[in-house]
Tab-separated table of C-alpha atoms in Angstrom:
chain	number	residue	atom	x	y	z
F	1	UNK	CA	-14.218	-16.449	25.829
F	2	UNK	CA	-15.096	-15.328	29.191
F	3	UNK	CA	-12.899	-13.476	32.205
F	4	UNK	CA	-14.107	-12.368	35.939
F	5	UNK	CA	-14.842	-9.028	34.811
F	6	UNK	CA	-15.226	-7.188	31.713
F	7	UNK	CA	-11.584	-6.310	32.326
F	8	UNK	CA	-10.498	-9.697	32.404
F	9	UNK	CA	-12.572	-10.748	29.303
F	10	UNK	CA	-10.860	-8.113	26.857
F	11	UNK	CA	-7.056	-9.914	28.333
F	12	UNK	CA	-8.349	-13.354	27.043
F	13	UNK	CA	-9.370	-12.258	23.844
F	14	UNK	CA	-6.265	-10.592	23.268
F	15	UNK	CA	-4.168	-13.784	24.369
F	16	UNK	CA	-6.146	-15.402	21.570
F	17	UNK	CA	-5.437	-12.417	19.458
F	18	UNK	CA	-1.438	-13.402	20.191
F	19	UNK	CA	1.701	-11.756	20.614
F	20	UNK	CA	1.801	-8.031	19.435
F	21	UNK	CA	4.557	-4.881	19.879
F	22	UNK	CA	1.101	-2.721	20.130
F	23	UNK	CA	-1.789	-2.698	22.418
F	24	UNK	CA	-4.432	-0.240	22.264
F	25	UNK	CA	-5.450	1.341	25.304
F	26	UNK	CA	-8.924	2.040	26.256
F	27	UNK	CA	-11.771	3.034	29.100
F	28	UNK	CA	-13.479	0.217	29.907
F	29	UNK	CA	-15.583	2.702	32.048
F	30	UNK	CA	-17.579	4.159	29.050
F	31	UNK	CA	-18.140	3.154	25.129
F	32	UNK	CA	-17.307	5.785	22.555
F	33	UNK	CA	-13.316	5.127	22.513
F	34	UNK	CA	-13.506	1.654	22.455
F	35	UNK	CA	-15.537	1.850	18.850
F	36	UNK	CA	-12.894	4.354	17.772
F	37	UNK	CA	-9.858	1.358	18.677
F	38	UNK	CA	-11.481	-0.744	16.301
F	39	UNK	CA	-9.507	0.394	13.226
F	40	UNK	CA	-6.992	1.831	14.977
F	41	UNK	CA	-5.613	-1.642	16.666
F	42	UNK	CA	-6.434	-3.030	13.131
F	43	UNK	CA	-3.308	-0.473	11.166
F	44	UNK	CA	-1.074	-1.295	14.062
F	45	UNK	CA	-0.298	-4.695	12.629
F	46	UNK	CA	-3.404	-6.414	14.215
F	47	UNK	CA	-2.723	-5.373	17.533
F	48	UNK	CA	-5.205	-5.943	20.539
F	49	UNK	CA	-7.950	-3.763	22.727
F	50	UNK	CA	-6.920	-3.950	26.475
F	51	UNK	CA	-9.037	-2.105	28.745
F	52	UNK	CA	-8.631	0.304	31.648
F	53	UNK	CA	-10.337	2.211	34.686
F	54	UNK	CA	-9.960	6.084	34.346
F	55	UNK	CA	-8.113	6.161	37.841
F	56	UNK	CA	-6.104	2.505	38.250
F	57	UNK	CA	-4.732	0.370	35.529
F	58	UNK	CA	-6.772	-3.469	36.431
F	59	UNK	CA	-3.628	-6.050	36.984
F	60	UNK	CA	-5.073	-8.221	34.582
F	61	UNK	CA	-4.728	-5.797	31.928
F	62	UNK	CA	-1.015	-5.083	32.929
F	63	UNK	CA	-0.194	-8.773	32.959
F	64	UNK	CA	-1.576	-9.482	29.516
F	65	UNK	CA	0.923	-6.643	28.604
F	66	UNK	CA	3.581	-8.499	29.656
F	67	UNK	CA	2.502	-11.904	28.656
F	68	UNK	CA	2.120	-10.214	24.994
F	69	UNK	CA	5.561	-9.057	24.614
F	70	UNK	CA	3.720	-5.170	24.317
F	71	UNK	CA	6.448	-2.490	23.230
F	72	UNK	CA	4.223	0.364	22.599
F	73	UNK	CA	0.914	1.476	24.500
F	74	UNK	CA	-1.736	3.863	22.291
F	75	UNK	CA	-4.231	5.339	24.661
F	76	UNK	CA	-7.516	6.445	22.912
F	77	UNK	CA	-9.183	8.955	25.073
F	78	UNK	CA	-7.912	12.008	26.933
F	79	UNK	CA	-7.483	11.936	31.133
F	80	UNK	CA	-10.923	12.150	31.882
F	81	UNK	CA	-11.155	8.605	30.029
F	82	UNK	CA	-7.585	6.926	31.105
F	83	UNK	CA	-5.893	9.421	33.857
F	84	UNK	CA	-2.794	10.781	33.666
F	85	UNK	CA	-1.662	8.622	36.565
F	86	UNK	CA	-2.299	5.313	34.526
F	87	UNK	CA	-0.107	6.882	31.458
F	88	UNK	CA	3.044	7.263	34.371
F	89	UNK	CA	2.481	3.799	35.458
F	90	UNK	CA	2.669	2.745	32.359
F	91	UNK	CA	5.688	4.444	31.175
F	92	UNK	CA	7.633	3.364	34.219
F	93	UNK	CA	6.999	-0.099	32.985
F	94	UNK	CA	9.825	-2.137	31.562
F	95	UNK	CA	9.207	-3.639	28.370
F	96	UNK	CA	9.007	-8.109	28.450
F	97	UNK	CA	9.345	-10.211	25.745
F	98	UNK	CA	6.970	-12.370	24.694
F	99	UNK	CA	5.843	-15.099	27.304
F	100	UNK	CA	6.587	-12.447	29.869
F	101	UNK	CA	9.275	-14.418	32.181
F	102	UNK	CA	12.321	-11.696	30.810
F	103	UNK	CA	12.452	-7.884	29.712
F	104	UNK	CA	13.885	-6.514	26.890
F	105	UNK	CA	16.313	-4.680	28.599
F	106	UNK	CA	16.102	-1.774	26.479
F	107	UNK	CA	13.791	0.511	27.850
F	108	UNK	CA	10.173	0.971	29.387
F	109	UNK	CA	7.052	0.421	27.503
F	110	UNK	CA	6.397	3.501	25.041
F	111	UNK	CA	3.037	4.985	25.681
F	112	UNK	CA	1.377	7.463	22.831
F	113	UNK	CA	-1.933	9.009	23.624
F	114	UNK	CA	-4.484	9.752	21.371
F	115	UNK	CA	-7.074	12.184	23.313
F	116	UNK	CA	-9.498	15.014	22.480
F	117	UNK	CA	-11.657	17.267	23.482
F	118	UNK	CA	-14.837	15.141	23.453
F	119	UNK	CA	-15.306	11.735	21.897
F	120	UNK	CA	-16.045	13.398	18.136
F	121	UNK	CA	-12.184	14.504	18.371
F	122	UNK	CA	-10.555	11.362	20.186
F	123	UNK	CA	-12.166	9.252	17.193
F	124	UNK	CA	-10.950	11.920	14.534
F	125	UNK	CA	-7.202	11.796	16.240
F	126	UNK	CA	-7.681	7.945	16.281
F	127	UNK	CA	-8.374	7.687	12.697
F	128	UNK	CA	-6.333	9.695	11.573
F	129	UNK	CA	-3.246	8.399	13.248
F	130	UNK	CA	-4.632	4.855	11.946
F	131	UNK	CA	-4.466	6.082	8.486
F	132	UNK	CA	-0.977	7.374	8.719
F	133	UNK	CA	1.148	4.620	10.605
F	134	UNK	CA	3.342	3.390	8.840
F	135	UNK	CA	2.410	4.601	5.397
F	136	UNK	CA	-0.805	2.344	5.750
F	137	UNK	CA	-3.990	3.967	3.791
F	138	UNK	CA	-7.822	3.720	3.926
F	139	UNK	CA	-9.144	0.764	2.575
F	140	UNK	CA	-11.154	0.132	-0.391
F	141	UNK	CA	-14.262	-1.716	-0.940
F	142	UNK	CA	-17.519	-1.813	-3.806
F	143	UNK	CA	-20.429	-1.928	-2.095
F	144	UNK	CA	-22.555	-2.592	-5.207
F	145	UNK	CA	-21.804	-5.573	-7.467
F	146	UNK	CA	-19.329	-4.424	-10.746
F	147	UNK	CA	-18.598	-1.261	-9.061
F	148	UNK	CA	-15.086	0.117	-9.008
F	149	UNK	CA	-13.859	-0.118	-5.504
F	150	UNK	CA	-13.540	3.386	-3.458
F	151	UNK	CA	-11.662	4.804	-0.225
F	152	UNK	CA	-14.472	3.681	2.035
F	153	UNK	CA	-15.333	4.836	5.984
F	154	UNK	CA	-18.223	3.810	7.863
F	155	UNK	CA	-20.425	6.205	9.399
F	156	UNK	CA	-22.345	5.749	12.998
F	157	UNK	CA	-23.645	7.942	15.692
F	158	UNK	CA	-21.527	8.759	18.219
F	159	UNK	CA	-24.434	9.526	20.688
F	160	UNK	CA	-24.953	5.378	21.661
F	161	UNK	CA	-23.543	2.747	21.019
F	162	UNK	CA	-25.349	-0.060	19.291
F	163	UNK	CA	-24.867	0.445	15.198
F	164	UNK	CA	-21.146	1.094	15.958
F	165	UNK	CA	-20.293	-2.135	17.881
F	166	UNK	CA	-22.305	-3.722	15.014
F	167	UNK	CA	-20.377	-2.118	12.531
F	168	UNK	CA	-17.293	-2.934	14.421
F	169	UNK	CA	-16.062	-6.411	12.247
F	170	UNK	CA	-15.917	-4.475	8.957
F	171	UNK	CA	-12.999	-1.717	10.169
F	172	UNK	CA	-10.608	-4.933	9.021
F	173	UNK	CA	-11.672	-4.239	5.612
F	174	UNK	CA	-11.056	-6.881	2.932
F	175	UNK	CA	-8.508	-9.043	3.732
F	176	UNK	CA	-6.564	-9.400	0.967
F	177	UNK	CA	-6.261	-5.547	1.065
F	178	UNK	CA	-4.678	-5.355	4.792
F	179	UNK	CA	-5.997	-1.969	5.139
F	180	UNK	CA	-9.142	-1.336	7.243
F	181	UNK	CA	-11.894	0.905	7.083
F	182	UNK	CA	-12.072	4.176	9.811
F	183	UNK	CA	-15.427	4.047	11.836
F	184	UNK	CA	-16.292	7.731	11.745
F	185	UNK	CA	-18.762	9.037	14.831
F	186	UNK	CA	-21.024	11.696	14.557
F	187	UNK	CA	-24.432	13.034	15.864
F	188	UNK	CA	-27.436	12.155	15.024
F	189	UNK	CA	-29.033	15.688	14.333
F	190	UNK	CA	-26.084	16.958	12.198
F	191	UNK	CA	-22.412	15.943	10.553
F	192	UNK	CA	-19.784	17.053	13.164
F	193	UNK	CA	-17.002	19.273	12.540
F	194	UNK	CA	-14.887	16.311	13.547
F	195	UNK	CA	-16.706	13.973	11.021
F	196	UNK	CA	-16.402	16.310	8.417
F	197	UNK	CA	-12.839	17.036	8.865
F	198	UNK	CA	-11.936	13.075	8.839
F	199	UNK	CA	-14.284	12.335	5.360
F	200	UNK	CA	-12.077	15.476	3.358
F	201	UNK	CA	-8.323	14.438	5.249
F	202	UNK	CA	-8.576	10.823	4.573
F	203	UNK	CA	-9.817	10.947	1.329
F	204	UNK	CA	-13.010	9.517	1.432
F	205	UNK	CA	-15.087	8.623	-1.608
F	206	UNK	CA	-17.896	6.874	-0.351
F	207	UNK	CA	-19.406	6.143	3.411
F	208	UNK	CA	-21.675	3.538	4.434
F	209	UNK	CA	-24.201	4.720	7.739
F	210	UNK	CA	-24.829	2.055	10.150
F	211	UNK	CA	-28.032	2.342	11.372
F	212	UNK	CA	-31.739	4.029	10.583
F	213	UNK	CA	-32.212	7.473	10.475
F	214	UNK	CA	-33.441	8.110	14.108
F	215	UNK	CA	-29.600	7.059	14.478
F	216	UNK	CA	-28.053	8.931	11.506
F	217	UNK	CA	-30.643	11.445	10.247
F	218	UNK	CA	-30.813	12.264	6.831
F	219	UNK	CA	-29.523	15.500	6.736
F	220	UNK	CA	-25.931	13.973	7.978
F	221	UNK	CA	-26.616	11.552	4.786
F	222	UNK	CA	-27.325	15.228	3.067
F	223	UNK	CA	-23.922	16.549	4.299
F	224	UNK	CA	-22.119	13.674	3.269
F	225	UNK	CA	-22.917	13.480	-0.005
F	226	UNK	CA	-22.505	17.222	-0.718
């Protein structure tokens, strides 16, 4: 699957993906919100990623909107990411039905954004929200053979971006479950407030790091399990 431009790319895969009332919203300009859409798009009912510039809203991105029937726009990332002028356009935009040829005729396309300080809170808000829709919970998993299953997040740095794309596929969780797995961010030096915070809210009971300690060092392994 293959578009023109990164842009473009994200709009085919999420016409594959197929019709949805939600679309995630995120910079296509920089990596760290992207990872935290992941499980985010996953809670709201297997909705798609669509991507954006911080200052202009790429028409391909707006079509696939329309094409997907999209009721309800979550932007991960605060105006520095996706600007505040993008969020207007957006909510000036009438709502279409699937196929795209009529609107709704109800209203314009609901926007909700999800946007922090610094990536370490965007991801936390993200999560968090995840968790919450709609009465949907953290999903379970054993990650040892005969082991009861526990409220599971992954664990990455937040600093590049390599272990959490690769960790990316398991924030659907186990299927049979339908509820996916947060992908918490966090330095590599030390476990972030932000990290922290997300591991005691949602409950967590066990966390699996992506990546080698030059990526996660041991003393956030250290923090975690204490």
């Amino acid at each position: 699957i293959a578009g023109t431009n990164r842009y473009d790319t994200a709009a085919k895969i999420a016409s594959q993906n197929g019709p949805n009332n939600f679309i995630v919203l995120a910079s296509g300009e920089n990596w760290p919100d992207a990872l935290s859409a992941g499980y985010l798009a996953h809670q709201l009912a297997g909705g798609s990623i669509l991507l954006s510039a911080q200052g202009f809203l790429p028409a391909v991105s707006a079509d696939e909107m329309r094409l997907l029937g999209t009721k309800t726009v979550v932007i991960v990332g605060g105006t520095n990411a996706i600007s505040a002028g993008v969020e207007a356009q957006l909510r000036a935009t009438p709502q279409y039905n699937a196929g795209g040829t009529e609107t709704t005729g109800q209203r314009n396309l609901q926007v909700i954004r999800l946007g922090g300080a610094n990536r370490y809170a965007t991801n936390k808000l993200a999560n968090e929200y995840a968790a919450a829709y709609d009465g949907n919970i953290v999903g379970r998993t054993a990650i040892t053979f005969g082991q009861a299953s526990k409220l599971t997040a992954l664990v990455a740095t937040g600093e590049n971006y390599a272990d959490a794309l690769s960790a990316g596929p398991a924030t659907h969780g186990i299927v049979t479950s339908g509820y996916g797995i947060p992908l918490i961010l966090t330095n590599t030096a030390g476990l972030v407030p932000e990290a922290s915070g997300q591991l005691t809210d949602l409950g967590i009971e066990q966390a699996v790091i992506a990546g080698g300690t030059a990526a996660v060092s041991s003393g956030v392994s250290t923090s975690i399990s204490g």
